Structures are given as structure tokens and as C-alpha cells.
Short mmCIF file of C-alpha atoms in Angstrom, two decimals:
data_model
loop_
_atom_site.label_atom_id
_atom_site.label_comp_id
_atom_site.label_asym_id
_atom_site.label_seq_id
_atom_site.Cartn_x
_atom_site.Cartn_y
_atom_site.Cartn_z
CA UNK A 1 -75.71 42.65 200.89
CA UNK A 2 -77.87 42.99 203.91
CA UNK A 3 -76.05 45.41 205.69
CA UNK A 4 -77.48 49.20 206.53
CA UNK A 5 -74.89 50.23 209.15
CA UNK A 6 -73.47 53.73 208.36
CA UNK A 7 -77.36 54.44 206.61
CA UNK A 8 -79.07 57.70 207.23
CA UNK A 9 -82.56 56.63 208.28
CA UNK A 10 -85.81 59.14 208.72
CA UNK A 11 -88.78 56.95 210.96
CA UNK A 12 -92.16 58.81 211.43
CA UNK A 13 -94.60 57.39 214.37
CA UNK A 14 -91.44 55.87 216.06
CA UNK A 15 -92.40 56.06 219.91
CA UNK A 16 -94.59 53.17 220.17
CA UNK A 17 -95.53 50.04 218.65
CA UNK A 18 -94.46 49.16 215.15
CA UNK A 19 -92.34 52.54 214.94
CA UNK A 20 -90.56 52.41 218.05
CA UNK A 21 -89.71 48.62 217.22
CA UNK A 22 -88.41 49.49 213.78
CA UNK A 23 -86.41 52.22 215.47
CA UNK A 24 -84.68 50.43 217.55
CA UNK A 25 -84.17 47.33 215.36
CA UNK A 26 -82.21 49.80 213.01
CA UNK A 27 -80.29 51.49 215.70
CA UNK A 28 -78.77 48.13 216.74
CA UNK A 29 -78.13 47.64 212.96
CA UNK A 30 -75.67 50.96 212.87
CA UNK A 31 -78.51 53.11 211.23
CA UNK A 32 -77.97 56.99 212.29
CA UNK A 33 -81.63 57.72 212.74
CA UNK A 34 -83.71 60.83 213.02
CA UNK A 35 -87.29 60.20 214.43
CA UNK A 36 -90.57 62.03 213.78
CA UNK A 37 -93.72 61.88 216.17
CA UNK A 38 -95.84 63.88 217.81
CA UNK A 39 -95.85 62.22 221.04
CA UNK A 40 -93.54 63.61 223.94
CA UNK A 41 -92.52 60.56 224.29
CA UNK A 42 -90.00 60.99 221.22
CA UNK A 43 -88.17 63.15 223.66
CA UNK A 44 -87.11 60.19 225.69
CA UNK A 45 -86.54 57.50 223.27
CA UNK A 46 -82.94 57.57 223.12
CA UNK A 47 -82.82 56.62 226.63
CA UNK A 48 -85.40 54.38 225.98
CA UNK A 49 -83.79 52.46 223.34
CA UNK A 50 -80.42 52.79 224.62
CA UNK A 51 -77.13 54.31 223.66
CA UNK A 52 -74.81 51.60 222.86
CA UNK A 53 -75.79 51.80 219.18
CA UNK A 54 -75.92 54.40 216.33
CA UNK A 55 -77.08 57.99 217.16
CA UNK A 56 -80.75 58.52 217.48
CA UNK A 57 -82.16 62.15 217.25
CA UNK A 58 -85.67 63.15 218.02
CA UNK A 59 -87.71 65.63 216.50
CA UNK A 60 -91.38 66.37 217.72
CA UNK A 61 -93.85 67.55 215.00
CA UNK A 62 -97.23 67.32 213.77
CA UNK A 63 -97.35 65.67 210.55
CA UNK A 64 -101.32 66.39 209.66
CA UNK A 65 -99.95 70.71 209.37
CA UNK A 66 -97.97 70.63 206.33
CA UNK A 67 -96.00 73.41 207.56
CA UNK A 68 -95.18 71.34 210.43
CA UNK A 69 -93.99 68.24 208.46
CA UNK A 70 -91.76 70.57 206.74
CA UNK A 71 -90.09 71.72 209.68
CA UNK A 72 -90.16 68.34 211.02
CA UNK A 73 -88.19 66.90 207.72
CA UNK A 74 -86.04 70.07 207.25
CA UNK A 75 -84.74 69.45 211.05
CA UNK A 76 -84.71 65.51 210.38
CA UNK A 77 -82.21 66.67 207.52
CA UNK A 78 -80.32 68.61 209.40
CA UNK A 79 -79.47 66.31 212.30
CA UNK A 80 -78.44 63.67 209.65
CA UNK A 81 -75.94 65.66 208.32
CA UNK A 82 -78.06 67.06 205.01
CA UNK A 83 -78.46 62.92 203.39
CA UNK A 84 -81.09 60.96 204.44
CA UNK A 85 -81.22 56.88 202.57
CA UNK A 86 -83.98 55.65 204.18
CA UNK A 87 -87.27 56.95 205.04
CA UNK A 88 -89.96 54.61 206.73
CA UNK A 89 -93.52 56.49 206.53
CA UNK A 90 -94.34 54.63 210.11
CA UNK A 91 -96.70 57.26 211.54
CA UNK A 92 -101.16 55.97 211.40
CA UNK A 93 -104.43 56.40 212.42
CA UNK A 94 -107.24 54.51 212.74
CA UNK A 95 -111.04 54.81 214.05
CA UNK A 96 -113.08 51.95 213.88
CA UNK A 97 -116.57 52.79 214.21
CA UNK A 98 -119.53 52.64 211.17
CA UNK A 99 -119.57 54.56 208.43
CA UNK A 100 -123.20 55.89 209.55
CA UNK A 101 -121.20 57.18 212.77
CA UNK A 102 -118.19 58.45 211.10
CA UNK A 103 -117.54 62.44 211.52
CA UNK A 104 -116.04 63.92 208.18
CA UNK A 105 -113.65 65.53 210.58
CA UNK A 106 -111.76 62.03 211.27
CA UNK A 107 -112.28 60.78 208.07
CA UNK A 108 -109.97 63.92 207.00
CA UNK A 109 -107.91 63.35 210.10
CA UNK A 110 -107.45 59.76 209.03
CA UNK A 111 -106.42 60.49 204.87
CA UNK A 112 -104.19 63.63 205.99
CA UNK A 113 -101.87 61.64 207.76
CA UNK A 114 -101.98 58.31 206.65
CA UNK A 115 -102.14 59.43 202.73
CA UNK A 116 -101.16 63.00 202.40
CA UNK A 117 -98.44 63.42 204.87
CA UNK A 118 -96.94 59.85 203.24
CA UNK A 119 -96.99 61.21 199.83
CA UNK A 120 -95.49 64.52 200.93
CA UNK A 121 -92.44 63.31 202.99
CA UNK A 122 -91.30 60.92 200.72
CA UNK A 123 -91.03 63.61 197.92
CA UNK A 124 -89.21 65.62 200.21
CA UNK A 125 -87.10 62.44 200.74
CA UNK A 126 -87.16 61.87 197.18
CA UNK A 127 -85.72 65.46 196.23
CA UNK A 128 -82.65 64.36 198.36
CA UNK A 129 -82.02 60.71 197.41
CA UNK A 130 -82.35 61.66 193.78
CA UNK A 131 -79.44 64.18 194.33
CA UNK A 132 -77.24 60.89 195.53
CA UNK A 133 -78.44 58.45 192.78
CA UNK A 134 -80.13 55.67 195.71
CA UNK A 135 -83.13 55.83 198.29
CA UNK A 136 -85.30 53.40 199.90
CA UNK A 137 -88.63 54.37 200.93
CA UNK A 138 -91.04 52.16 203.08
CA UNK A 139 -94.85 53.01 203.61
CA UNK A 140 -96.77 51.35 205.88
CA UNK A 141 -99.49 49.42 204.52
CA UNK A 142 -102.15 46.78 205.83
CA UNK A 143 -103.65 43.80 204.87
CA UNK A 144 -106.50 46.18 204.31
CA UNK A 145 -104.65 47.70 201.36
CA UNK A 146 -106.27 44.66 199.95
CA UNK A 147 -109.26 43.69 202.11
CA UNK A 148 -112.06 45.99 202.95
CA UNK A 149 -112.43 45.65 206.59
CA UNK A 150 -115.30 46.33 208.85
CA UNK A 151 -115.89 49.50 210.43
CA UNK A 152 -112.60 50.67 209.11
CA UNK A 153 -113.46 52.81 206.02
CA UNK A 154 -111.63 55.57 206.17
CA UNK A 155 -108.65 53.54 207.43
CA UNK A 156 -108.75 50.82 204.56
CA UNK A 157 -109.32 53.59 202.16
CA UNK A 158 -106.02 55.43 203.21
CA UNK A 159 -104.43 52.01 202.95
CA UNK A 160 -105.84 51.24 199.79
CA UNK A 161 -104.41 54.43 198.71
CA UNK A 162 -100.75 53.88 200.23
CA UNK A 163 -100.87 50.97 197.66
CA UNK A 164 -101.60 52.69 194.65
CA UNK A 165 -99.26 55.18 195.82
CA UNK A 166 -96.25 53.47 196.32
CA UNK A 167 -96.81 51.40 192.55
CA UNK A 168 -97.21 55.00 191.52
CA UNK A 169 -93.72 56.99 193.13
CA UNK A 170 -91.98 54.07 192.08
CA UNK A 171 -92.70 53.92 188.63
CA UNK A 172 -91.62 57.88 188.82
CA UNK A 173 -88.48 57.52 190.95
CA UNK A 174 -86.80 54.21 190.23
CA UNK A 175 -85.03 55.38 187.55
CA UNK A 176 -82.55 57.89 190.01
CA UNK A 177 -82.32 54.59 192.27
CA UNK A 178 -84.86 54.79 194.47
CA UNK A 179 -87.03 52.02 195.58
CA UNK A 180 -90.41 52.45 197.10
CA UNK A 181 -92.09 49.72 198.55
CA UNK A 182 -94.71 49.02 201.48
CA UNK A 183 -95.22 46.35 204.14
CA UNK A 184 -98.57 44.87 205.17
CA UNK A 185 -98.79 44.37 208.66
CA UNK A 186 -101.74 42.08 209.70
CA UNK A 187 -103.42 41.95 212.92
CA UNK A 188 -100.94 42.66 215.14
CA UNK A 189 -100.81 43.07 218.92
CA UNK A 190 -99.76 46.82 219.04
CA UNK A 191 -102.03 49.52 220.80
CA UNK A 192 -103.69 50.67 217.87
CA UNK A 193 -105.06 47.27 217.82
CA UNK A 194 -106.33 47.10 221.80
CA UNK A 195 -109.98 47.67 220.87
CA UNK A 196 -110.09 44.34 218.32
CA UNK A 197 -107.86 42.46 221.04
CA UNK A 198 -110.31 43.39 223.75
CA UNK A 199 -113.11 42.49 221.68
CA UNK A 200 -114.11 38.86 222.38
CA UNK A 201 -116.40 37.96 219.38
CA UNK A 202 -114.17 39.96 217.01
CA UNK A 203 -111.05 38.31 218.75
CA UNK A 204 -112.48 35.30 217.50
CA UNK A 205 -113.18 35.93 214.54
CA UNK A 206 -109.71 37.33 213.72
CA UNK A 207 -107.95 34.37 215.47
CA UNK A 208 -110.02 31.82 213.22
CA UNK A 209 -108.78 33.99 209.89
CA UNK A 210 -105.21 33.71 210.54
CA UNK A 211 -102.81 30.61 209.19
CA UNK A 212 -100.27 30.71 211.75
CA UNK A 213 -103.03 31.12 214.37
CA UNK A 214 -100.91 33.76 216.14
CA UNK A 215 -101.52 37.19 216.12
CA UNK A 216 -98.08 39.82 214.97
CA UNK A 217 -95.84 41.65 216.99
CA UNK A 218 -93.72 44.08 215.74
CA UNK A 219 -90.90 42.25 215.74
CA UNK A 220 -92.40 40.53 212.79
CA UNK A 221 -91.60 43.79 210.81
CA UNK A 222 -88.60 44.03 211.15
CA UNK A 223 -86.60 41.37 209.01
CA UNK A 224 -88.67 42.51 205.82
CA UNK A 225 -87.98 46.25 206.70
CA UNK A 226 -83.99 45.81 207.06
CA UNK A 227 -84.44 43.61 203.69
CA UNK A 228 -86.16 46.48 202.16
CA UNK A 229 -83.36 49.40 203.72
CA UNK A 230 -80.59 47.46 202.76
CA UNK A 231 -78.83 46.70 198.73
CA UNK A 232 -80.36 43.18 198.91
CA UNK A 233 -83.91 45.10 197.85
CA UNK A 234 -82.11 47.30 195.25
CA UNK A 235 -84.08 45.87 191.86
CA UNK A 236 -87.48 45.12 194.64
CA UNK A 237 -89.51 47.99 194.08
CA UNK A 238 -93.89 48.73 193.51
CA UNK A 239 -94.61 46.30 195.79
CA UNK A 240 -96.64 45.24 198.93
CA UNK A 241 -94.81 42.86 201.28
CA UNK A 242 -97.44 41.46 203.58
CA UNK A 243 -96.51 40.38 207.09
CA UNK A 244 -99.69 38.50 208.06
CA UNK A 245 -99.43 35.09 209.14
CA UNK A 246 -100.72 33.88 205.78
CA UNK A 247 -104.33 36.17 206.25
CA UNK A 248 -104.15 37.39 202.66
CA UNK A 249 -103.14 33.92 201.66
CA UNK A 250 -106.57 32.29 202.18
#
């Protein structure tokens, strides 16, 4: 029931933090996986990873030029064979600073690819799993899909959005077998998080609003991803999964 080996995965944002530890969490579950990121890192994280698991095949694009993400999905595709079952919309931004402060040019930065490039490669993952009658799709969400945050506008708004969005594709697509549903990640000690880490008044603040009075790693993602790739998920779908240590709890 849990099992995804033999699964055609798609990852975007996979060469660092929560991506790159979702990548190689399914490649040591037998998931053939095709990764998506602008960073040259992608190039190297096969040998990164390792190769005594599934096949891992990198593809460098930039997902904020649609044309781009197209390529970047058509040669995802391709690599896989021409079937893809899971695709995990990994790939975020964020810039905390006020909203007095904030340039419209990051705020569109921000919503292109943590909204629009989302809601574009899942219908192109869509168009495929519907032709095979199943599909899982992940987004990744926050616990500010719920909260508002602070200094984080555009960031919770593209999370808020991811939300709606996901309630929304599924209620379209579960009827051809496809399941969409997002995780929350709380605060979590990943890179994009180094400025709040760094922060000492924030850091404890944040530390006080958590239950388990731990921040997240990544590897805290991973059991409710493989849950959501694999047939134990199949009637799970519309929803928000938070990983949080219990902030959205309180």
C-alpha cells in the first residue's frame, strides 16, 4: 500500500533543502525521478545523492519563463519514458522584508513561481496522468497558507494561494484519479530559513510558538510525501497536511 518503487516522479527545486531531501528520499524508495531547478547544482546531484538507487535525471530550467518550464517538463517527460505519476511542485521563494520596502518586481518574482509556475506544471502533469487514469500531485505549502506572517506578504499570499489552488485542481481532476494535495512545512532549518535562524529576537519568538520546541528538518517531509505518492493516499485528496511541530495546533 505504501510502496512507490517503479513510480515516475517529476521534483522541481530539488538541489537543496526540502527538494533535494525529497529527492533523494524517493530515489532510495525505487522512484525513477526527473529533477527541475535552476541551480547548476542539479547537474551534480546524481553523484550527490548516489547511484545505488533508481535513476535520477537532471534537467536545468527556469521555471518563472513559461517557455522555459515547458521545455523543462517536455524534457522531464522525455527522460521518464513519456509517463510521469508523481509531480512534487518543490521549487520557492521568499523575501522577507516590509511591505513599505517591497519592490513590485519581487512581489511578481515571488507569485510567478511559487503560484503560476505551480498551477502550470501540474496541468501539464495533469494532461498526462489523466491519459493513464492515476496521478499524485504535491504542492508545497506553509503554515502561512494559514497564518499571515510578518514581513512575508507576498510569500504568505502565494501560499495562501497554493491552498486554494490545490482544493480547486482537485475538485477538477479527481475524477480521472488524480489526487492533489499540499504539505505545510513549518519553520524549518533549511537555507531559505537562515535569516529567521540568525535572527535572535525572532529565533525566540519562533522557538516559544512551536509544541515540539524543535525546529523541522527536511527529513520531517518526507514520511507524509511518500504517504501522499504512494496508493495509501488514493481517496486523500484537497487537502493541507501540515508538518509543523503542532504550530498551527495552538
Amino acid at each position: 500500500m505504501f510502496d512507490v518503487k517503479g513510480k515516475k516522479a517529476i521534483i522541481t527545486g530539488g538541489a537543496q533543502g526540502l527538494g533535494f531531501s525529497l529527492v533523494k528520499a524517493f530515489h532510495n524508495e525505487g522512484v525513477e525521478i526527473a529533477v527541475i531547478d535552476i541551480s547548476h547544482e542539479i547537474l551534480n546531484i546524481a553523484e550527490k545523492i548516489g547511484n545505488d538507487g533508481s535513476t535520477i535525471h537532471a534537467v536545468k530550467g527556469d521555471l518563472l519563463h513559461i517557455e522555459s518550464l515547458r521545455e523543462s517538463f517536455k524534457k522531464a517527460l522525455e527522460h521518464l519514458g513519456g509517463t510521469v505519476d508523481i509531480l512534487i511542485n518543490s521549487a520557492g521563494l521568499i523575501e522577507r522584508k516590509p511591505a513599505f520596502e517591497f519592490s513590485l518586481e519581487s512581489w511578481n518574482r515571488i507569485l510567478g513561481l511559487n503560484v503560476t509556475s505551480v498551477f502550470e506544471l501540474s496541468r501539464l502533469a495533469a494532461i498526462e496522468m489523466k491519459k493513464q487514469g492515476s496521478g499524485k500531485i504535491m504542492n508545497m505549502g506553509s503554515i502561512l497558507s494559514v497564518l499571515g506572517g510578518f514581513h512575508a506578504a507576498a510569500y504568505s499570499t502565494s501560499k495562501g494561494a497554493i491552498l486554494q489552488m490545490t482544493k480547486s485542481l482537485s475538485n477538477e481532476w479527481a475524477c480521472y484519479g488524480i489526487q492533489v494535495n499540499a504539505i505545510a512545512p513549518g519553520y524549518m532549518l533549511t537555507t531559505m530559513n537562515n535569516d529567521l535562524v540568525n535572527d535572535v529576537e525572532r529565533r525566540v519568538q519562533v522557538d516559544a510558538r512551536i509544541p515540539a520546541k524543535r525546529w523541522g528538518t527536511p527529513e520531517d517531509v518526507v514520511g507524509p510525501a511518500l504517504f501522499l505518492a504512494s496508493s495509501a493516499s488514493d481517496y486523500v485528496t484537497g487537502t493541507l497536511i501540515p508538518v509543523d511541530g503542532g504550530v498551527l495546533g495552538r
